[in-house]
Amino acid sequence: MSAPEELLDIRRLYRLPWSKNDNPNGWIEITTHCNMSCPGCYRGCDRKDGSERHLSMAEIEVDLQRLIEVRNCQTITISGGEPLMHPRVLEVVELVRRKGLSSLLLTNGKLLTRDLLTALKHAGLTGIIIRVDSLREGVRQSESDLDELRQEHADLVRSVGGLFLGFTCVIDKTSVAQIPGVIRWQQSHGRDVDFLLLILMRDPHVLREKAASPDQRGWVQLDELCGEIKARIGDLTYTAYLGCQADDAQIKWLYSIWFSLDERVLGYVDERFLELVQVFNHLVEGRYAFISKKSDYFVSLPMLLLLGLVNKSMRAICRRFLAAVLRRPSLLFTRAKMQILNIVNPPKLIDGKRDFCDACPDAVLYRGELHPSCALDEIRERMGRTDPTA
């Protein structure tokens, strides 16, 4: 078994217990308007035949209530289009807060200002994920060149304070070798960056038309990406996964979680740690965990020691924390920081059918029923309705 295959052996990973009706994430797309036209956009913002529309507050409230009823969600992810273009986005965030849920906003960041971010925070926003990568519309820079833009966003979010921060990076053959550098950048900015989402490039329109093979399109497979990461970050290990509806052995969502101190990685958690977190959260809160407020990702030494009593990987992390304190006693009262890496392997075709994610966390409501958000345009067309107002 090769190194990437061994890393991705599902027997060594925790299968996240999420299901269609007990899923920590509720996904809502409040607009199809966007100020960018990125290749392969799932919502068709790169197509000239698409129509644009903002959902009304009444429609949004109906969808939110339905998601709460059928998903048992802990977080509402607010997406688009570009959600910051919705004229009532602050009211949407406030509505989610009133429902007692965390809120996560996905944006390309072009409209972000300190005043807007402050207003979103006051409305109840829990976190924000910003897309920065070399495949965005108009970008002609390498991933390392884009670290400056990531830093600008991180500085802005830090200036407001208290918001969970993540970045999205879409990957194809032209950028896959640069991705370990993006992960290293995340690890070296542990105080500011909580989350990194890596998405393998797929084009839903090409999939429908079967116009080209993955190799012809420059698509990257999951084992290729993990091989690149292993070659550059040899100690990185994976923790949990979500499977595939069409292929029992395929991984669609893959997680790695680690703790850092003073911008240095202390160690990676094992599958039992995340199982403990998920089961405990469901036992206490009645829902599985997805994201939390920023402060929850900072963990004191006493709490680490407590976790070390029940988990082997946490004991190793505690030992490295104490070793760091012996070298620098001033670190004794510094809290370790938990960071998350999430790799998403979007649907492709298997025997002419889409291999959708098992227990899709990003399912969206259409006509009152849940469908994978990445295939919503296709589903509309299959139902004979391409108008998003339908």
CSV table of C-alpha atoms in Angstrom, one decimal:
chain,number,residue,atom,x,y,z
A,1,MET,CA,0.0,0.0,0.0
A,2,SER,CA,1.5,3.4,-1.1
A,3,ALA,CA,1.8,6.3,1.4
A,4,PRO,CA,-1.3,8.2,0.1
A,5,GLU,CA,-3.4,5.0,0.0
A,6,GLU,CA,-2.4,4.2,3.6
A,7,LEU,CA,-3.2,7.7,4.7
A,8,LEU,CA,-6.7,7.4,3.1
A,9,ASP,CA,-7.5,4.0,4.4
A,10,ILE,CA,-11.0,4.5,5.8
A,11,ARG,CA,-10.4,1.8,8.4
A,12,ARG,CA,-7.9,4.3,10.0
A,13,LEU,CA,-10.3,7.2,9.9
A,14,TYR,CA,-13.5,8.2,11.9
A,15,ARG,CA,-16.6,8.1,9.7
A,16,LEU,CA,-18.4,11.2,10.7
A,17,PRO,CA,-21.9,10.2,12.1
A,18,TRP,CA,-23.8,12.9,10.1
A,19,SER,CA,-26.9,11.9,8.2
A,20,LYS,CA,-29.4,13.6,6.0
A,21,ASN,CA,-31.7,14.4,8.9
A,22,ASP,CA,-29.1,14.8,11.7
A,23,ASN,CA,-26.5,17.0,10.1
A,24,PRO,CA,-24.7,19.9,11.7
A,25,ASN,CA,-24.7,22.1,8.6
A,26,GLY,CA,-27.7,23.9,7.0
A,27,TRP,CA,-26.9,25.5,3.7
A,28,ILE,CA,-28.8,28.5,2.2
A,29,GLU,CA,-28.1,30.4,-1.0
A,30,ILE,CA,-29.6,33.8,-0.5
A,31,THR,CA,-28.7,35.2,-3.9
A,32,THR,CA,-27.5,34.2,-7.4
A,33,HIS,CA,-25.9,37.6,-7.9
A,34,CYS,CA,-22.1,37.6,-8.0
A,35,ASN,CA,-19.4,40.2,-8.7
A,36,MET,CA,-17.0,37.5,-10.2
A,37,SER,CA,-17.2,34.8,-12.9
A,38,CYS,CA,-14.9,32.0,-11.8
A,39,PRO,CA,-14.5,28.9,-13.9
A,40,GLY,CA,-16.5,25.9,-12.9
A,41,CYS,CA,-18.9,27.8,-10.6
A,42,TYR,CA,-21.5,25.5,-9.3
A,43,ARG,CA,-24.1,28.2,-9.4
A,44,GLY,CA,-23.4,29.0,-13.0
A,45,CYS,CA,-22.1,32.5,-12.3
A,46,ASP,CA,-19.6,31.9,-15.0
A,47,ARG,CA,-22.4,31.3,-17.6
A,48,LYS,CA,-24.0,34.0,-19.7
A,49,ASP,CA,-27.4,32.3,-19.7
A,50,GLY,CA,-27.9,32.4,-15.9
A,51,SER,CA,-30.5,34.6,-14.2
A,52,GLU,CA,-29.9,36.6,-11.1
A,53,ARG,CA,-32.2,37.0,-8.1
A,54,HIS,CA,-32.1,37.8,-4.4
A,55,LEU,CA,-34.2,35.6,-2.1
A,56,SER,CA,-36.8,37.6,-0.1
A,57,MET,CA,-36.6,37.6,3.6
A,58,ALA,CA,-39.9,35.7,3.7
A,59,GLU,CA,-38.4,32.9,1.5
A,60,ILE,CA,-35.2,32.8,3.6
A,61,GLU,CA,-37.1,32.5,6.9
A,62,VAL,CA,-39.2,29.6,5.5
A,63,ASP,CA,-36.1,27.8,4.3
A,64,LEU,CA,-34.3,28.4,7.7
A,65,GLN,CA,-37.2,26.9,9.6
A,66,ARG,CA,-37.4,24.0,7.3
A,67,LEU,CA,-33.7,23.3,7.6
A,68,ILE,CA,-34.0,23.4,11.4
A,69,GLU,CA,-36.8,20.9,11.2
A,70,VAL,CA,-35.3,18.4,8.8
A,71,ARG,CA,-31.5,18.8,9.5
A,72,ASN,CA,-31.1,19.4,13.3
A,73,CYS,CA,-28.3,21.7,12.2
A,74,GLN,CA,-25.9,23.6,14.5
A,75,THR,CA,-24.7,26.0,11.8
A,76,ILE,CA,-26.3,27.8,8.9
A,77,THR,CA,-23.9,28.5,6.0
A,78,ILE,CA,-24.9,31.6,4.1
A,79,SER,CA,-23.8,31.3,0.5
A,80,GLY,CA,-24.7,32.6,-3.0
A,81,GLY,CA,-23.6,33.8,-5.5
A,82,GLU,CA,-21.9,36.4,-3.5
A,83,PRO,CA,-24.0,36.8,-0.3
A,84,LEU,CA,-22.6,40.2,0.5
A,85,MET,CA,-24.4,41.5,-2.5
A,86,HIS,CA,-27.8,40.7,-0.9
A,87,PRO,CA,-29.2,44.1,0.3
A,88,ARG,CA,-30.5,42.5,3.5
A,89,VAL,CA,-27.6,40.3,4.4
A,90,LEU,CA,-27.3,41.8,7.9
A,91,GLU,CA,-30.9,40.8,8.6
A,92,VAL,CA,-30.2,37.3,7.4
A,93,VAL,CA,-27.4,36.9,9.9
A,94,GLU,CA,-29.5,38.4,12.6
A,95,LEU,CA,-32.3,35.9,11.8
A,96,VAL,CA,-30.0,33.0,12.1
A,97,ARG,CA,-28.8,34.3,15.5
A,98,ARG,CA,-32.4,34.6,16.7
A,99,LYS,CA,-32.9,31.0,15.7
A,100,GLY,CA,-30.1,30.0,18.1
A,101,LEU,CA,-27.7,28.8,15.4
A,102,SER,CA,-24.1,29.6,14.5
A,103,SER,CA,-23.7,31.4,11.1
A,104,LEU,CA,-20.9,31.0,8.6
A,105,LEU,CA,-20.7,33.3,5.6
A,106,LEU,CA,-18.9,32.3,2.3
A,107,THR,CA,-17.5,35.2,0.3
A,108,ASN,CA,-14.9,36.1,-2.3
A,109,GLY,CA,-14.0,39.0,0.0
A,110,LYS,CA,-14.1,41.7,-2.6
A,111,LEU,CA,-16.8,43.7,-0.8
A,112,LEU,CA,-15.4,43.2,2.7
A,113,THR,CA,-14.7,46.3,4.7
A,114,ARG,CA,-14.0,46.9,8.4
A,115,ASP,CA,-17.4,48.6,8.8
A,116,LEU,CA,-19.3,45.8,7.1
A,117,LEU,CA,-17.5,43.1,9.0
A,118,THR,CA,-18.2,44.9,12.3
A,119,ALA,CA,-21.8,45.2,11.4
A,120,LEU,CA,-22.0,41.5,10.5
A,121,LYS,CA,-20.4,40.6,13.8
A,122,HIS,CA,-22.9,42.8,15.7
A,123,ALA,CA,-25.7,41.1,13.8
A,124,GLY,CA,-24.5,37.8,15.2
A,125,LEU,CA,-22.1,36.3,12.6
A,126,THR,CA,-20.0,33.5,13.9
A,127,GLY,CA,-17.5,33.1,11.2
A,128,ILE,CA,-16.4,33.9,7.6
A,129,ILE,CA,-14.7,31.8,4.9
A,130,ILE,CA,-13.0,33.8,2.1
A,131,ARG,CA,-12.1,32.3,-1.3
A,132,VAL,CA,-8.5,33.1,-2.3
A,133,ASP,CA,-6.8,31.0,-4.9
A,134,SER,CA,-5.1,31.2,-8.3
A,135,LEU,CA,-8.2,29.9,-10.1
A,136,ARG,CA,-10.4,32.9,-9.3
A,137,GLU,CA,-11.5,35.1,-12.1
A,138,GLY,CA,-8.8,37.5,-13.2
A,139,VAL,CA,-6.0,36.0,-11.0
A,140,ARG,CA,-2.6,35.5,-12.5
A,141,GLN,CA,-0.6,34.9,-9.4
A,142,SER,CA,0.8,31.8,-7.7
A,143,GLU,CA,-0.6,30.5,-4.4
A,144,SER,CA,2.5,31.9,-2.6
A,145,ASP,CA,2.0,35.3,-4.2
A,146,LEU,CA,-1.6,35.2,-2.8
A,147,ASP,CA,-0.4,34.9,0.8
A,148,GLU,CA,-0.2,38.7,0.9
A,149,LEU,CA,-4.0,38.9,0.1
A,150,ARG,CA,-4.7,36.2,2.6
A,151,GLN,CA,-2.8,38.2,5.2
A,152,GLU,CA,-4.7,41.3,4.4
A,153,HIS,CA,-8.0,39.5,5.0
A,154,ALA,CA,-6.6,38.0,8.2
A,155,ASP,CA,-5.5,41.4,9.4
A,156,LEU,CA,-9.0,42.8,8.7
A,157,VAL,CA,-10.8,40.0,10.5
A,158,ARG,CA,-8.4,40.3,13.5
A,159,SER,CA,-9.0,44.0,13.7
A,160,VAL,CA,-12.7,43.3,14.2
A,161,GLY,CA,-12.0,40.4,16.6
A,162,GLY,CA,-14.0,37.4,17.7
A,163,LEU,CA,-14.8,35.9,14.3
A,164,PHE,CA,-13.9,32.4,13.1
A,165,LEU,CA,-11.8,32.8,10.0
A,166,GLY,CA,-11.2,30.3,7.2
A,167,PHE,CA,-10.0,30.3,3.6
A,168,THR,CA,-11.2,28.4,0.5
A,169,CYS,CA,-8.7,27.3,-2.2
A,170,VAL,CA,-9.9,25.6,-5.4
A,171,ILE,CA,-7.3,23.3,-6.9
A,172,ASP,CA,-6.4,21.9,-10.4
A,173,LYS,CA,-3.2,20.5,-12.0
A,174,THR,CA,-1.7,24.0,-12.3
A,175,SER,CA,-1.8,24.6,-8.6
A,176,VAL,CA,-1.7,21.3,-6.8
A,177,ALA,CA,2.0,21.3,-6.2
A,178,GLN,CA,1.7,24.7,-4.4
A,179,ILE,CA,-1.0,23.6,-1.9
A,180,PRO,CA,1.4,22.3,0.8
A,181,GLY,CA,2.7,25.9,0.9
A,182,VAL,CA,-0.8,27.1,1.6
A,183,ILE,CA,-1.2,24.6,4.4
A,184,ARG,CA,2.1,25.7,5.9
A,185,TRP,CA,0.9,29.3,5.7
A,186,GLN,CA,-2.2,28.4,7.6
A,187,GLN,CA,-0.2,26.5,10.3
A,188,SER,CA,2.2,29.5,10.7
A,189,HIS,CA,-0.8,31.8,11.3
A,190,GLY,CA,-2.6,29.8,13.9
A,191,ARG,CA,-3.7,32.8,16.0
A,192,ASP,CA,-5.7,34.2,13.1
A,193,VAL,CA,-6.6,31.3,10.8
A,194,ASP,CA,-8.9,28.6,12.1
A,195,PHE,CA,-9.8,26.7,8.9
A,196,LEU,CA,-8.7,25.9,5.4
A,197,LEU,CA,-11.1,24.4,2.8
A,198,LEU,CA,-9.4,22.7,-0.2
A,199,ILE,CA,-11.8,22.0,-3.1
A,200,LEU,CA,-10.8,19.8,-6.0
A,201,MET,CA,-11.8,21.6,-9.2
A,202,ARG,CA,-14.8,20.1,-11.0
A,203,ASP,CA,-17.0,21.7,-13.7
A,204,PRO,CA,-20.6,20.7,-13.3
A,205,HIS,CA,-21.5,21.8,-16.8
A,206,VAL,CA,-18.7,19.6,-18.3
A,207,LEU,CA,-19.9,16.7,-16.2
A,208,ARG,CA,-23.4,17.1,-17.6
A,209,GLU,CA,-22.3,17.3,-21.2
A,210,LYS,CA,-19.5,14.7,-20.8
A,211,ALA,CA,-17.4,17.0,-23.0
A,212,ALA,CA,-14.0,16.0,-21.7
A,213,SER,CA,-12.2,13.6,-19.4
A,214,PRO,CA,-10.9,14.7,-16.0
A,215,ASP,CA,-7.3,14.5,-17.4
A,216,GLN,CA,-8.2,16.7,-20.3
A,217,ARG,CA,-9.8,19.3,-17.9
A,218,GLY,CA,-6.7,19.3,-15.7
A,219,TRP,CA,-8.6,17.9,-12.7
A,220,VAL,CA,-6.8,16.6,-9.7
A,221,GLN,CA,-7.8,13.4,-7.8
A,222,LEU,CA,-7.8,13.1,-4.0
A,223,ASP,CA,-4.8,10.7,-3.9
A,224,GLU,CA,-2.8,13.1,-6.0
A,225,LEU,CA,-3.4,16.0,-3.6
A,226,CYS,CA,-2.7,13.9,-0.6
A,227,GLY,CA,0.6,12.7,-2.2
A,228,GLU,CA,1.7,16.2,-2.7
A,229,ILE,CA,0.9,17.1,0.9
A,230,LYS,CA,2.7,14.0,2.2
A,231,ALA,CA,5.8,14.8,0.2
A,232,ARG,CA,6.1,18.2,1.8
A,233,ILE,CA,4.4,17.8,5.2
A,234,GLY,CA,5.3,14.3,6.2
A,235,ASP,CA,3.8,14.3,9.6
A,236,LEU,CA,0.3,15.5,8.6
A,237,THR,CA,-2.3,12.9,9.3
A,238,TYR,CA,-6.0,12.7,8.7
A,239,THR,CA,-8.7,12.2,11.2
A,240,ALA,CA,-12.2,11.8,9.7
A,241,TYR,CA,-14.1,11.4,6.5
A,242,LEU,CA,-17.5,11.3,4.7
A,243,GLY,CA,-18.0,8.6,2.2
A,244,CYS,CA,-19.6,8.4,-1.3
A,245,GLN,CA,-23.1,7.2,-2.3
A,246,ALA,CA,-21.9,5.5,-5.4
A,247,ASP,CA,-18.5,4.0,-4.3
A,248,ASP,CA,-18.3,2.4,-0.8
A,249,ALA,CA,-14.5,3.0,-0.6
A,250,GLN,CA,-14.3,6.5,-1.9
A,251,ILE,CA,-13.7,9.5,0.3
A,252,LYS,CA,-15.6,12.8,-0.4
A,253,TRP,CA,-14.8,14.9,2.6
A,254,LEU,CA,-11.5,14.5,4.5
A,255,TYR,CA,-10.4,16.2,7.7
A,256,SER,CA,-7.1,16.8,9.4
A,257,ILE,CA,-7.1,18.6,12.8
A,258,TRP,CA,-4.1,19.7,14.8
A,259,PHE,CA,-3.1,21.9,17.8
A,260,SER,CA,-0.4,24.6,17.5
A,261,LEU,CA,1.5,26.7,20.0
A,262,ASP,CA,3.4,29.8,19.2
A,263,GLU,CA,2.6,29.2,15.5
A,264,ARG,CA,4.2,25.7,15.6
A,265,VAL,CA,2.3,22.5,15.3
A,266,LEU,CA,2.2,20.4,18.5
A,267,GLY,CA,0.6,17.4,16.9
A,268,TYR,CA,-2.3,16.0,15.0
A,269,VAL,CA,-5.4,14.5,16.7
A,270,ASP,CA,-6.5,10.9,16.0
A,271,GLU,CA,-9.9,9.6,14.9
A,272,ARG,CA,-10.9,8.8,18.5
A,273,PHE,CA,-10.5,12.5,19.6
A,274,LEU,CA,-13.0,13.7,16.9
A,275,GLU,CA,-15.3,10.8,17.8
A,276,LEU,CA,-15.2,12.0,21.4
A,277,VAL,CA,-16.0,15.6,20.4
A,278,GLN,CA,-18.9,14.7,18.1
A,279,VAL,CA,-20.5,12.2,20.5
A,280,PHE,CA,-20.1,14.5,23.5
A,281,ASN,CA,-21.6,17.5,21.6
A,282,HIS,CA,-24.6,15.4,20.5
A,283,LEU,CA,-25.1,14.1,24.0
A,284,VAL,CA,-25.0,17.5,25.6
A,285,GLU,CA,-26.4,19.8,22.9
A,286,GLY,CA,-28.5,17.3,21.0
A,287,ARG,CA,-26.7,18.2,17.7
A,288,TYR,CA,-23.4,17.4,16.1
A,289,ALA,CA,-20.6,20.0,16.0
A,290,PHE,CA,-19.7,22.0,12.9
A,291,ILE,CA,-18.1,25.3,13.8
A,292,SER,CA,-17.9,27.2,17.0
A,293,LYS,CA,-17.1,30.8,18.1
A,294,LYS,CA,-13.5,31.8,17.7
A,295,SER,CA,-12.6,31.5,21.4
A,296,ASP,CA,-13.5,27.8,21.5
A,297,TYR,CA,-10.5,27.0,19.3
A,298,PHE,CA,-8.1,28.2,22.0
A,299,VAL,CA,-7.5,25.6,24.6
A,300,SER,CA,-5.6,26.0,27.9
A,301,LEU,CA,-3.0,23.6,29.2
A,302,PRO,CA,-5.3,22.3,32.0
A,303,MET,CA,-8.0,21.4,29.4
A,304,LEU,CA,-5.4,19.7,27.2
A,305,LEU,CA,-4.2,17.6,30.2
A,306,LEU,CA,-7.8,16.7,30.9
A,307,LEU,CA,-8.3,15.6,27.3
A,308,GLY,CA,-5.0,13.7,27.5
A,309,LEU,CA,-6.5,11.5,30.2
A,310,VAL,CA,-8.9,10.0,27.7
A,311,ASN,CA,-7.1,10.3,24.4
A,312,LYS,CA,-3.7,9.0,23.3
A,313,SER,CA,-3.1,11.7,20.6
A,314,MET,CA,-3.8,14.4,23.1
A,315,ARG,CA,-1.3,13.0,25.5
A,316,ALA,CA,1.4,13.4,22.9
A,317,ILE,CA,0.3,17.0,22.3
A,318,CYS,CA,0.4,17.7,26.0
A,319,ARG,CA,4.0,16.3,26.2
A,320,ARG,CA,5.1,18.7,23.4
A,321,PHE,CA,3.3,21.6,25.0
A,322,LEU,CA,5.2,20.9,28.3
A,323,ALA,CA,8.5,20.5,26.4
A,324,ALA,CA,7.9,23.9,24.8
A,325,VAL,CA,7.2,25.5,28.2
A,326,LEU,CA,10.5,24.1,29.6
A,327,ARG,CA,12.3,25.8,26.8
A,328,ARG,CA,10.2,29.0,27.1
A,329,PRO,CA,8.5,29.3,30.5
A,330,SER,CA,6.5,32.3,29.3
A,331,LEU,CA,4.4,29.9,27.2
A,332,LEU,CA,2.9,28.3,30.3
A,333,PHE,CA,-0.2,30.5,30.3
A,334,THR,CA,-0.5,30.6,26.5
A,335,ARG,CA,-3.5,28.6,25.1
A,336,ALA,CA,-2.9,26.1,22.3
A,337,LYS,CA,-4.8,26.7,19.1
A,338,MET,CA,-6.9,24.1,17.2
A,339,GLN,CA,-6.8,24.3,13.4
A,340,ILE,CA,-8.8,22.4,10.8
A,341,LEU,CA,-8.1,21.3,7.3
A,342,ASN,CA,-11.0,20.1,5.2
A,343,ILE,CA,-10.5,18.6,1.7
A,344,VAL,CA,-13.6,18.3,-0.5
A,345,ASN,CA,-13.6,15.8,-3.4
A,346,PRO,CA,-16.7,17.0,-5.4
A,347,PRO,CA,-18.9,14.7,-7.5
A,348,LYS,CA,-17.7,13.3,-10.8
A,349,LEU,CA,-19.3,10.6,-13.0
A,350,ILE,CA,-19.3,6.9,-12.2
A,351,ASP,CA,-21.1,4.7,-14.8
A,352,GLY,CA,-22.8,7.8,-16.0
A,353,LYS,CA,-24.1,8.9,-12.6
A,354,ARG,CA,-22.9,11.5,-10.1
A,355,ASP,CA,-21.0,10.1,-7.1
A,356,PHE,CA,-22.6,12.4,-4.5
A,357,CYS,CA,-21.3,12.8,-1.0
A,358,ASP,CA,-22.8,10.6,1.6
A,359,ALA,CA,-24.8,12.7,4.2
A,360,CYS,CA,-24.0,15.9,2.1
A,361,PRO,CA,-23.4,18.7,4.6
A,362,ASP,CA,-24.0,21.3,1.8
A,363,ALA,CA,-27.5,20.1,0.8
A,364,VAL,CA,-29.8,23.0,-0.2
A,365,LEU,CA,-33.6,23.2,-0.2
A,366,TYR,CA,-35.4,23.3,-3.6
A,367,ARG,CA,-39.1,23.1,-3.6
A,368,GLY,CA,-39.0,22.0,0.0
A,369,GLU,CA,-36.7,19.1,-0.6
A,370,LEU,CA,-32.9,18.7,0.1
A,371,HIS,CA,-30.6,18.3,-2.9
A,372,PRO,CA,-26.8,18.5,-3.2
A,373,SER,CA,-26.0,22.2,-3.7
A,374,CYS,CA,-23.3,21.4,-6.3
A,375,ALA,CA,-26.0,19.9,-8.5
A,376,LEU,CA,-28.8,22.3,-8.0
A,377,ASP,CA,-28.7,23.8,-11.5
A,378,GLU,CA,-28.7,20.3,-13.0
A,379,ILE,CA,-31.7,19.3,-10.8
A,380,ARG,CA,-33.6,22.4,-11.9
A,381,GLU,CA,-33.0,21.5,-15.5
A,382,ARG,CA,-33.9,17.9,-15.0
A,383,MET,CA,-37.2,19.0,-13.5
A,384,GLY,CA,-37.8,21.2,-16.5
A,385,ARG,CA,-37.3,24.5,-14.7
A,386,THR,CA,-34.1,26.5,-15.1
A,387,ASP,CA,-35.5,29.7,-13.6
A,388,PRO,CA,-34.2,30.1,-10.0
A,389,THR,CA,-37.4,31.8,-9.0
A,390,ALA,CA,-39.2,28.5,-9.5
